[in-house]
Amino acid sequence: MFRSREQWSYFLSLTRPAGRGMRRNMAFHSLCVARCTGVSRGLLAGVALMVVVCITGAEHSRAEGGIVAPLSVHDAIAAAWKTDPVRIELEVNQDSADARAKAAQSWFAGGPTLTGDYYDDRISGDNHGYITWQGGVSVPLWLPGQGTATENVAKAEAKTATVRLDVERMSIAVRVVDATGAAIMAMRRQTAALATVAALRRIEGDVQRAGHVGEIAVSDQQAVEAQLAQARSEADMAAEEIETTASQLRTLTGLPGVPDITQADEHWLGLTRANDARWVEDVDPRVRATHQAVIAAQNQMKLARKSFMPNPEVGVDAIDQGQFGSPWDTQVGVNLRVPLPSAVTNTPQESAARDRMAAATRQEVEARRAVRNEMAQVRAHLVAATGSLSNSRVEASSMLHRADGMERSWRVGETPLIEALRARMDAYRALLDLNRAEIAWHAAIIRMGIATGTIP
């Protein structure tokens, strides 16, 4: 199965650290390459050697102090949602709207107004003992239907904030999936590069031994050294990418783990209602949020019509007069203030309400179109990812088989060394394509669940 003891030792060093569950989930595509294409045991050994992607990513990140054991997608999204600052802002908005709705249940349109007057003839220079005290209290009254309209506006805004919470949760879920895919791809890129480095080091050893006895040209040695340096640079860049993506994922979720998106499979698709496009559109949080904004704008229009004039005020006044010889010194009465309607104050309110209604209607139409287009894109991407995964498996299997065959052919002198090196790097690129296709396929399934609001 393995051509040398070095290959066997290297393969054991790659497979030993990862746990059984990790190997089962992350090595899915390498086994499918062997099963689906009917490759031989020798080719399966090559696949196992090259597709270390699926085995060593978790151990490397554990050694680097980065990503550790996989989390469930639900746990990662819940953790990111718990630490999301936008959620806190929207919850405050919701509480504020609820408070406004409760305040609108008051009997009066505002707080009471106190007035007080004092008159004294001594200020004018005459001192006849004429002193007058006058005071009153008044409260603004609701116009017909204005109180109910104000309460309805506040309740609609509270519901809008509630639906916007669902929109933000959806956005967080998408960001978690994207960050997870980038983190896993970085790990797989590094381990594939390390496997390529190992294969090139094996070739380098053979070339050096042949060079000592003068059986190989110096140019071939230089070609191996250059290719090996390139593979090492690729591994170093992948290590940098691991640190970057791990940091982004930790910042998003607040947890030191990577979500296991490889759990998403065809079974998840069966639990969604992706085929019912109209239902998906109606339950989408973005559509519901914009529709709720339309309802709030309609209530604002009603409130603007009910507030056709400033609120009248009614109250009680009392006058106390200290005039010499006066038969009356105290009077109590009722006051009423009724500001008349004016286009100067009414027109701006109604215009602002109409503008809000027009903007909310436009946003709902645009949201429905965007959701409809996004669902079509998600479905198309899922179909394309499924086909790409199947093709990438065939490509990776063929390229790994070809690389092994070219290396054996070079050893017996039938193929130039440069062709064997090129075949090995082509296999590395095919392996990256396979990993990228697999991650895209799992992510597309989860995105479909997010779009339909039915993540299993």
Short mmCIF file of C-alpha atoms in Angstrom, two decimals:
data_model
loop_
_atom_site.label_atom_id
_atom_site.label_comp_id
_atom_site.label_asym_id
_atom_site.label_seq_id
_atom_site.Cartn_x
_atom_site.Cartn_y
_atom_site.Cartn_z
CA MET A 1 0.00 0.00 0.00
CA PHE A 2 2.84 2.41 0.85
CA ARG A 3 6.00 2.37 -1.22
CA SER A 4 8.39 3.06 1.64
CA ARG A 5 8.70 3.08 5.42
CA GLU A 6 9.00 6.88 5.28
CA GLN A 7 5.58 7.19 3.68
CA TRP A 8 4.03 4.93 6.31
CA SER A 9 5.64 6.85 9.17
CA TYR A 10 4.58 10.16 7.72
CA PHE A 11 1.00 8.99 7.22
CA LEU A 12 0.83 7.78 10.83
CA SER A 13 2.16 11.13 12.05
CA LEU A 14 -0.64 12.85 10.15
CA THR A 15 -3.49 10.63 11.26
CA ARG A 16 -2.54 10.13 14.89
CA PRO A 17 -3.50 13.50 16.45
CA ALA A 18 -7.06 13.97 15.18
CA GLY A 19 -9.95 12.28 16.96
CA ARG A 20 -12.12 9.64 15.38
CA GLY A 21 -15.12 11.93 15.02
CA MET A 22 -13.01 14.65 13.43
CA ARG A 23 -11.50 12.22 10.94
CA ARG A 24 -14.93 10.85 10.07
CA ASN A 25 -16.47 14.25 9.41
CA MET A 26 -13.54 16.03 7.78
CA ALA A 27 -12.21 13.13 5.72
CA PHE A 28 -15.52 12.53 3.96
CA HIS A 29 -14.41 13.78 0.57
CA SER A 30 -11.16 11.77 0.40
CA LEU A 31 -13.02 8.52 1.00
CA CYS A 32 -15.63 9.47 -1.57
CA VAL A 33 -12.86 10.04 -4.10
CA ALA A 34 -11.76 6.45 -3.66
CA ARG A 35 -15.27 4.98 -3.58
CA CYS A 36 -16.87 6.96 -6.34
CA THR A 37 -14.11 6.56 -8.88
CA GLY A 38 -13.04 3.01 -8.11
CA VAL A 39 -9.40 3.80 -7.50
CA SER A 40 -6.91 1.18 -6.48
CA ARG A 41 -5.34 0.66 -3.06
CA GLY A 42 -2.17 2.31 -4.26
CA LEU A 43 -4.10 5.39 -5.33
CA LEU A 44 -6.01 5.39 -2.06
CA ALA A 45 -2.66 5.55 -0.32
CA GLY A 46 -1.79 8.58 -2.40
CA VAL A 47 -5.14 10.14 -1.56
CA ALA A 48 -4.60 9.45 2.13
CA LEU A 49 -1.15 10.99 1.89
CA MET A 50 -2.23 14.10 0.02
CA VAL A 51 -5.65 14.72 1.57
CA VAL A 52 -4.27 15.22 5.04
CA VAL A 53 -6.48 18.23 4.90
CA CYS A 54 -9.25 16.38 6.53
CA ILE A 55 -7.16 14.99 9.36
CA THR A 56 -4.59 17.40 10.71
CA GLY A 57 -6.35 20.77 10.60
CA ALA A 58 -7.79 20.48 14.08
CA GLU A 59 -4.49 19.33 15.61
CA HIS A 60 -2.51 22.17 14.05
CA SER A 61 -4.92 24.81 15.31
CA ARG A 62 -4.89 23.20 18.73
CA ALA A 63 -1.11 23.40 18.76
CA GLU A 64 -1.26 27.02 17.64
CA GLY A 65 -3.70 27.88 20.41
CA GLY A 66 -6.39 28.73 17.85
CA ILE A 67 -9.38 26.74 16.69
CA VAL A 68 -10.08 23.61 18.69
CA ALA A 69 -12.76 20.94 18.69
CA PRO A 70 -15.69 21.56 16.33
CA LEU A 71 -18.91 23.10 17.57
CA SER A 72 -22.39 22.63 16.24
CA VAL A 73 -23.68 25.29 13.89
CA HIS A 74 -26.46 26.10 16.36
CA ASP A 75 -24.01 26.66 19.22
CA ALA A 76 -21.82 28.95 17.12
CA ILE A 77 -24.76 31.05 15.88
CA ALA A 78 -26.19 31.26 19.40
CA ALA A 79 -22.83 32.38 20.80
CA ALA A 80 -22.40 35.00 18.09
CA TRP A 81 -25.94 36.23 18.66
CA LYS A 82 -25.37 36.52 22.39
CA THR A 83 -22.38 38.83 21.91
CA ASP A 84 -23.81 40.82 18.98
CA PRO A 85 -23.91 44.55 19.85
CA VAL A 86 -26.65 45.22 17.30
CA ARG A 87 -28.95 42.87 19.21
CA ILE A 88 -28.58 44.99 22.34
CA GLU A 89 -29.40 48.15 20.40
CA LEU A 90 -32.52 46.59 18.84
CA GLU A 91 -33.70 45.29 22.21
CA VAL A 92 -33.38 48.81 23.64
CA ASN A 93 -35.38 50.13 20.67
CA GLN A 94 -38.06 47.56 21.33
CA ASP A 95 -38.28 48.45 25.03
CA SER A 96 -38.45 52.14 24.18
CA ALA A 97 -41.32 51.59 21.74
CA ASP A 98 -43.19 49.52 24.33
CA ALA A 99 -42.73 52.32 26.85
CA ARG A 100 -44.11 54.85 24.36
CA ALA A 101 -47.13 52.66 23.72
CA LYS A 102 -47.81 52.41 27.45
CA ALA A 103 -47.39 56.16 27.89
CA ALA A 104 -49.88 56.80 25.07
CA GLN A 105 -52.60 55.18 27.19
CA SER A 106 -52.66 58.29 29.40
CA TRP A 107 -55.93 60.20 29.79
CA PHE A 108 -54.31 63.39 28.61
CA ALA A 109 -52.12 64.28 25.66
CA GLY A 110 -49.38 65.67 27.89
CA GLY A 111 -48.47 66.81 31.35
CA PRO A 112 -50.30 69.57 33.25
CA THR A 113 -49.29 73.18 32.88
CA LEU A 114 -49.06 75.50 35.88
CA THR A 115 -49.45 79.27 35.52
CA GLY A 116 -48.99 82.03 38.08
CA ASP A 117 -49.28 85.82 38.04
CA TYR A 118 -48.60 88.50 40.67
CA TYR A 119 -49.61 92.16 40.47
CA ASP A 120 -48.66 94.96 42.92
CA ASP A 121 -49.32 98.70 42.54
CA ARG A 122 -46.20 99.57 44.53
CA ILE A 123 -44.06 98.78 41.52
CA SER A 124 -45.69 101.68 39.64
CA GLY A 125 -44.95 104.10 42.52
CA ASP A 126 -48.51 104.23 43.93
CA ASN A 127 -49.13 102.38 47.17
CA HIS A 128 -52.89 101.89 47.51
CA GLY A 129 -52.59 98.31 48.74
CA TYR A 130 -53.83 96.75 45.50
CA ILE A 131 -52.27 93.24 45.21
CA THR A 132 -53.47 90.48 42.92
CA TRP A 133 -52.44 86.81 42.90
CA GLN A 134 -53.54 84.64 40.01
CA GLY A 135 -52.76 80.97 39.34
CA GLY A 136 -54.07 78.06 37.33
CA VAL A 137 -53.52 74.51 36.16
CA SER A 138 -54.48 73.09 32.76
CA VAL A 139 -54.01 69.82 30.88
CA PRO A 140 -53.91 69.15 27.12
CA LEU A 141 -56.70 67.00 25.73
CA TRP A 142 -56.50 64.31 23.07
CA LEU A 143 -58.10 65.14 19.78
CA PRO A 144 -60.70 62.56 18.66
CA GLY A 145 -58.85 59.28 17.97
CA GLN A 146 -55.43 60.81 18.50
CA GLY A 147 -54.58 58.81 21.63
CA THR A 148 -55.40 55.47 20.01
CA ALA A 149 -53.44 56.42 16.88
CA THR A 150 -50.40 57.38 18.98
CA GLU A 151 -50.54 54.05 20.82
CA ASN A 152 -50.86 52.12 17.56
CA VAL A 153 -47.79 53.85 16.12
CA ALA A 154 -45.71 52.91 19.16
CA LYS A 155 -46.92 49.29 19.08
CA ALA A 156 -46.12 49.02 15.37
CA GLU A 157 -42.63 50.37 15.98
CA ALA A 158 -42.13 47.83 18.78
CA LYS A 159 -43.12 45.02 16.41
CA THR A 160 -40.77 46.43 13.78
CA ALA A 161 -37.88 46.28 16.27
CA THR A 162 -38.84 42.69 17.09
CA VAL A 163 -38.72 41.62 13.44
CA ARG A 164 -35.44 43.50 12.93
CA LEU A 165 -34.02 41.25 15.63
CA ASP A 166 -34.80 38.28 13.36
CA VAL A 167 -33.11 40.06 10.46
CA GLU A 168 -29.98 40.60 12.53
CA ARG A 169 -30.01 36.97 13.69
CA MET A 170 -30.15 35.89 10.05
CA SER A 171 -27.24 38.18 9.21
CA ILE A 172 -25.21 36.79 12.12
CA ALA A 173 -25.89 33.22 10.97
CA VAL A 174 -24.61 34.01 7.46
CA ARG A 175 -21.48 35.67 8.85
CA VAL A 176 -20.78 32.65 11.06
CA VAL A 177 -21.08 30.26 8.11
CA ASP A 178 -18.82 32.40 5.91
CA ALA A 179 -16.19 32.78 8.65
CA THR A 180 -16.32 29.05 9.36
CA GLY A 181 -15.82 28.15 5.72
CA ALA A 182 -12.80 30.47 5.52
CA ALA A 183 -11.30 28.98 8.70
CA ILE A 184 -11.72 25.38 7.58
CA MET A 185 -10.36 26.16 4.12
CA ALA A 186 -7.28 27.76 5.68
CA MET A 187 -6.61 24.64 7.75
CA ARG A 188 -7.06 22.36 4.79
CA ARG A 189 -4.88 24.53 2.61
CA GLN A 190 -2.03 24.31 5.10
CA THR A 191 -2.23 20.57 5.61
CA ALA A 192 -2.39 19.97 1.87
CA ALA A 193 0.67 22.19 1.45
CA LEU A 194 2.49 20.28 4.19
CA ALA A 195 1.68 16.99 2.45
CA THR A 196 3.05 18.40 -0.79
CA VAL A 197 6.18 19.52 1.03
CA ALA A 198 6.62 15.98 2.37
CA ALA A 199 6.25 14.48 -1.11
CA LEU A 200 8.72 16.96 -2.57
CA ARG A 201 11.20 16.32 0.24
CA ARG A 202 11.08 12.64 -0.63
CA ILE A 203 11.85 13.50 -4.24
CA GLU A 204 14.57 15.90 -3.09
CA GLY A 205 16.25 13.10 -1.12
CA ASP A 206 16.31 10.85 -4.15
CA VAL A 207 17.63 13.67 -6.31
CA GLN A 208 20.41 14.47 -3.85
CA ARG A 209 21.49 10.85 -3.67
CA ALA A 210 21.54 10.68 -7.45
CA GLY A 211 23.45 13.94 -7.60
CA HIS A 212 26.22 12.63 -5.37
CA VAL A 213 26.98 9.91 -7.88
CA GLY A 214 26.57 12.20 -10.88
CA GLU A 215 23.39 10.58 -12.20
CA ILE A 216 21.29 13.75 -12.38
CA ALA A 217 21.82 17.22 -13.74
CA VAL A 218 22.27 20.27 -11.51
CA SER A 219 19.29 21.94 -13.20
CA ASP A 220 17.03 19.14 -11.96
CA GLN A 221 18.28 19.66 -8.41
CA GLN A 222 17.57 23.36 -8.71
CA ALA A 223 14.07 22.67 -10.04
CA VAL A 224 13.30 20.47 -7.01
CA GLU A 225 14.66 23.08 -4.62
CA ALA A 226 12.60 25.83 -6.24
CA GLN A 227 9.42 23.75 -6.17
CA LEU A 228 10.02 22.80 -2.55
CA ALA A 229 10.56 26.45 -1.59
CA GLN A 230 7.30 27.35 -3.29
CA ALA A 231 5.42 24.64 -1.41
CA ARG A 232 6.91 25.80 1.90
CA SER A 233 5.86 29.38 1.14
CA GLU A 234 2.36 28.13 0.46
CA ALA A 235 2.33 26.39 3.83
CA ASP A 236 3.55 29.56 5.56
CA MET A 237 0.86 31.68 3.92
CA ALA A 238 -1.75 29.12 4.90
CA ALA A 239 -0.52 29.32 8.52
CA GLU A 240 -1.00 33.09 8.42
CA GLU A 241 -4.48 32.62 7.00
CA ILE A 242 -5.31 30.19 9.80
CA GLU A 243 -4.41 32.78 12.41
CA THR A 244 -6.42 35.47 10.66
CA THR A 245 -9.56 33.41 10.13
CA ALA A 246 -9.35 31.93 13.63
CA SER A 247 -9.19 35.42 15.10
CA GLN A 248 -12.16 36.57 13.05
CA LEU A 249 -14.19 33.55 14.09
CA ARG A 250 -13.29 33.97 17.76
CA THR A 251 -14.24 37.65 17.62
CA LEU A 252 -17.58 36.76 16.08
CA THR A 253 -18.59 33.88 18.35
CA GLY A 254 -16.51 34.51 21.44
CA LEU A 255 -15.67 30.79 21.51
CA PRO A 256 -12.37 29.02 20.73
CA GLY A 257 -14.00 26.44 18.45
CA VAL A 258 -14.90 26.03 14.80
CA PRO A 259 -18.47 25.07 13.83
CA ASP A 260 -18.74 21.70 12.17
CA ILE A 261 -20.48 22.66 8.96
CA THR A 262 -19.75 19.18 7.55
CA GLN A 263 -22.85 18.00 9.41
CA ALA A 264 -24.95 19.68 6.74
CA ASP A 265 -25.98 17.13 4.11
CA GLU A 266 -28.95 16.14 1.95
CA HIS A 267 -30.92 15.33 5.10
CA TRP A 268 -30.89 19.01 6.02
CA LEU A 269 -32.37 19.94 2.65
CA GLY A 270 -35.28 17.59 3.27
CA LEU A 271 -36.17 19.53 6.43
CA THR A 272 -36.49 22.87 4.64
CA ARG A 273 -39.38 24.22 2.57
CA ALA A 274 -37.13 25.52 -0.16
CA ASN A 275 -39.53 24.40 -2.90
CA ASP A 276 -42.32 26.67 -1.64
CA ALA A 277 -40.92 29.96 -2.90
CA ARG A 278 -43.93 32.05 -1.89
CA TRP A 279 -43.86 30.73 1.68
CA VAL A 280 -40.14 31.39 1.92
CA GLU A 281 -40.61 34.95 0.72
CA ASP A 282 -43.40 35.70 3.18
CA VAL A 283 -41.56 34.33 6.22
CA ASP A 284 -38.23 35.93 5.39
CA PRO A 285 -37.32 38.34 8.23
CA ARG A 286 -36.31 41.07 5.80
CA VAL A 287 -39.70 40.99 4.09
CA ARG A 288 -41.53 40.86 7.40
CA ALA A 289 -39.48 43.78 8.74
CA THR A 290 -40.23 45.98 5.74
CA HIS A 291 -43.90 44.99 5.81
CA GLN A 292 -44.07 45.89 9.48
CA ALA A 293 -42.44 49.22 8.64
CA VAL A 294 -45.28 49.82 6.14
CA ILE A 295 -47.82 49.14 8.88
CA ALA A 296 -46.02 51.59 11.18
CA ALA A 297 -46.04 54.19 8.38
CA GLN A 298 -49.78 53.67 7.84
CA ASN A 299 -50.40 54.25 11.54
CA GLN A 300 -48.24 57.36 11.34
CA MET A 301 -50.43 58.61 8.51
CA LYS A 302 -53.54 58.08 10.63
CA LEU A 303 -51.90 59.91 13.53
CA ALA A 304 -51.01 62.84 11.27
CA ARG A 305 -54.64 63.09 10.13
CA LYS A 306 -55.92 62.91 13.70
CA SER A 307 -53.47 65.65 14.74
CA PHE A 308 -55.04 68.23 12.45
CA MET A 309 -54.64 70.97 15.05
CA PRO A 310 -52.68 71.62 18.26
CA ASN A 311 -54.10 69.98 21.34
CA PRO A 312 -56.65 72.13 23.23
CA GLU A 313 -56.13 72.71 26.94
CA VAL A 314 -58.64 72.95 29.76
CA GLY A 315 -57.97 73.91 33.37
CA VAL A 316 -58.90 75.78 36.52
CA ASP A 317 -57.80 79.32 37.49
CA ALA A 318 -57.99 81.16 40.80
CA ILE A 319 -57.57 84.91 41.49
CA ASP A 320 -56.97 86.49 44.87
CA GLN A 321 -57.31 90.29 44.98
CA GLY A 322 -56.23 92.38 47.96
CA GLN A 323 -57.99 95.71 47.22
CA PHE A 324 -59.13 98.06 50.00
CA GLY A 325 -62.89 98.07 50.37
CA SER A 326 -63.48 95.45 47.67
CA PRO A 327 -66.47 93.14 48.31
CA TRP A 328 -64.73 90.34 46.52
CA ASP A 329 -61.21 89.14 46.97
CA THR A 330 -61.15 85.60 45.58
CA GLN A 331 -62.46 84.22 42.31
CA VAL A 332 -62.28 80.70 40.83
CA GLY A 333 -62.99 79.85 37.21
CA VAL A 334 -62.32 77.54 34.27
CA ASN A 335 -59.98 78.31 31.40
CA LEU A 336 -59.94 76.85 27.89
CA ARG A 337 -57.29 77.25 25.21
CA VAL A 338 -58.11 76.09 21.67
CA PRO A 339 -55.38 76.76 19.08
CA LEU A 340 -56.91 76.83 15.63
CA PRO A 341 -55.69 74.60 12.76
CA SER A 342 -53.04 76.01 10.49
CA ALA A 343 -51.46 74.71 7.31
CA VAL A 344 -48.12 75.97 8.58
CA THR A 345 -48.06 73.20 11.23
CA ASN A 346 -50.31 70.55 9.63
CA THR A 347 -48.74 70.35 6.18
CA PRO A 348 -45.20 69.44 7.35
CA GLN A 349 -46.58 66.65 9.56
CA GLU A 350 -48.70 65.15 6.81
CA SER A 351 -45.89 65.51 4.27
CA ALA A 352 -43.43 63.72 6.56
CA ALA A 353 -45.97 60.91 7.09
CA ARG A 354 -46.52 60.54 3.32
CA ASP A 355 -42.77 60.47 2.71
CA ARG A 356 -42.35 57.76 5.36
CA MET A 357 -45.16 55.74 3.80
CA ALA A 358 -43.65 56.01 0.32
CA ALA A 359 -40.20 55.01 1.57
CA ALA A 360 -41.58 52.03 3.52
CA THR A 361 -43.57 50.82 0.51
CA ARG A 362 -40.52 51.08 -1.72
CA GLN A 363 -38.38 49.20 0.77
CA GLU A 364 -40.91 46.37 1.00
CA VAL A 365 -41.02 45.98 -2.78
CA GLU A 366 -37.22 46.02 -2.96
CA ALA A 367 -36.94 43.53 -0.09
CA ARG A 368 -39.30 41.09 -1.79
CA ARG A 369 -37.36 41.37 -5.02
CA ALA A 370 -34.06 40.91 -3.22
CA VAL A 371 -35.30 37.85 -1.34
CA ARG A 372 -36.73 36.37 -4.52
CA ASN A 373 -33.45 36.89 -6.36
CA GLU A 374 -31.41 35.62 -3.42
CA MET A 375 -33.44 32.42 -3.20
CA ALA A 376 -32.87 31.82 -6.91
CA GLN A 377 -29.14 32.42 -6.41
CA VAL A 378 -28.99 30.13 -3.37
CA ARG A 379 -30.74 27.33 -5.26
CA ALA A 380 -28.48 27.80 -8.29
CA HIS A 381 -25.40 27.91 -6.08
CA LEU A 382 -26.44 24.71 -4.35
CA VAL A 383 -26.92 22.93 -7.66
CA ALA A 384 -23.60 24.25 -8.94
CA ALA A 385 -21.81 23.33 -5.71
CA THR A 386 -23.19 19.79 -5.89
CA GLY A 387 -21.95 19.35 -9.46
CA SER A 388 -18.64 21.01 -8.67
CA LEU A 389 -18.07 18.68 -5.73
CA SER A 390 -18.68 15.63 -7.88
CA ASN A 391 -16.36 16.89 -10.61
CA SER A 392 -13.69 17.91 -8.11
CA ARG A 393 -13.65 14.41 -6.64
CA VAL A 394 -12.98 12.96 -10.07
CA GLU A 395 -10.36 15.61 -10.78
CA ALA A 396 -8.54 15.10 -7.46
CA SER A 397 -8.55 11.34 -7.88
CA SER A 398 -7.20 11.56 -11.42
CA MET A 399 -4.54 14.13 -10.60
CA LEU A 400 -3.32 12.24 -7.54
CA HIS A 401 -3.18 9.06 -9.61
CA ARG A 402 -1.32 10.90 -12.33
CA ALA A 403 1.17 12.43 -9.84
CA ASP A 404 1.97 9.03 -8.37
CA GLY A 405 2.33 7.52 -11.84
CA MET A 406 4.59 10.33 -13.04
CA GLU A 407 6.79 9.94 -9.97
CA ARG A 408 7.15 6.21 -10.55
CA SER A 409 7.85 6.85 -14.22
CA TRP A 410 10.58 9.35 -13.30
CA ARG A 411 12.22 6.88 -10.95
CA VAL A 412 12.64 4.39 -13.76
CA GLY A 413 13.88 7.08 -16.14
CA GLU A 414 10.84 7.25 -18.42
CA THR A 415 9.73 10.80 -17.54
CA PRO A 416 11.68 14.02 -16.97
CA LEU A 417 11.82 15.21 -13.39
CA ILE A 418 10.20 18.52 -14.25
CA GLU A 419 7.09 16.68 -15.45
CA ALA A 420 6.86 14.74 -12.19
CA LEU A 421 7.14 17.97 -10.22
CA ARG A 422 4.50 19.65 -12.33
CA ALA A 423 2.18 16.70 -11.87
CA ARG A 424 2.62 16.85 -8.09
CA MET A 425 1.73 20.56 -7.98
CA ASP A 426 -1.24 19.97 -10.27
CA ALA A 427 -2.43 17.37 -7.80
CA TYR A 428 -2.04 19.89 -4.98
CA ARG A 429 -4.18 22.43 -6.84
CA ALA A 430 -6.79 19.77 -7.61
CA LEU A 431 -6.86 18.89 -3.93
CA LEU A 432 -7.49 22.53 -3.03
CA ASP A 433 -10.32 22.63 -5.57
CA LEU A 434 -11.83 19.55 -3.95
CA ASN A 435 -11.66 21.07 -0.49
CA ARG A 436 -13.08 24.34 -1.73
CA ALA A 437 -15.93 22.55 -3.49
CA GLU A 438 -16.77 20.48 -0.43
CA ILE A 439 -16.84 23.48 1.88
CA ALA A 440 -18.96 25.41 -0.62
CA TRP A 441 -21.41 22.50 -0.82
CA HIS A 442 -21.89 22.26 2.95
CA ALA A 443 -22.12 26.04 3.24
CA ALA A 444 -24.71 26.19 0.45
CA ILE A 445 -26.90 23.71 2.30
CA ILE A 446 -26.70 25.76 5.49
CA ARG A 447 -27.39 28.96 3.56
CA MET A 448 -30.48 27.32 2.15
CA GLY A 449 -31.59 26.52 5.70
CA ILE A 450 -30.90 30.09 6.80
CA ALA A 451 -32.81 31.51 3.84
CA THR A 452 -35.85 29.35 4.62
CA GLY A 453 -35.62 29.92 8.38
CA THR A 454 -35.37 26.19 9.06
CA ILE A 455 -31.83 25.39 10.17
CA PRO A 456 -32.07 21.75 11.41
#
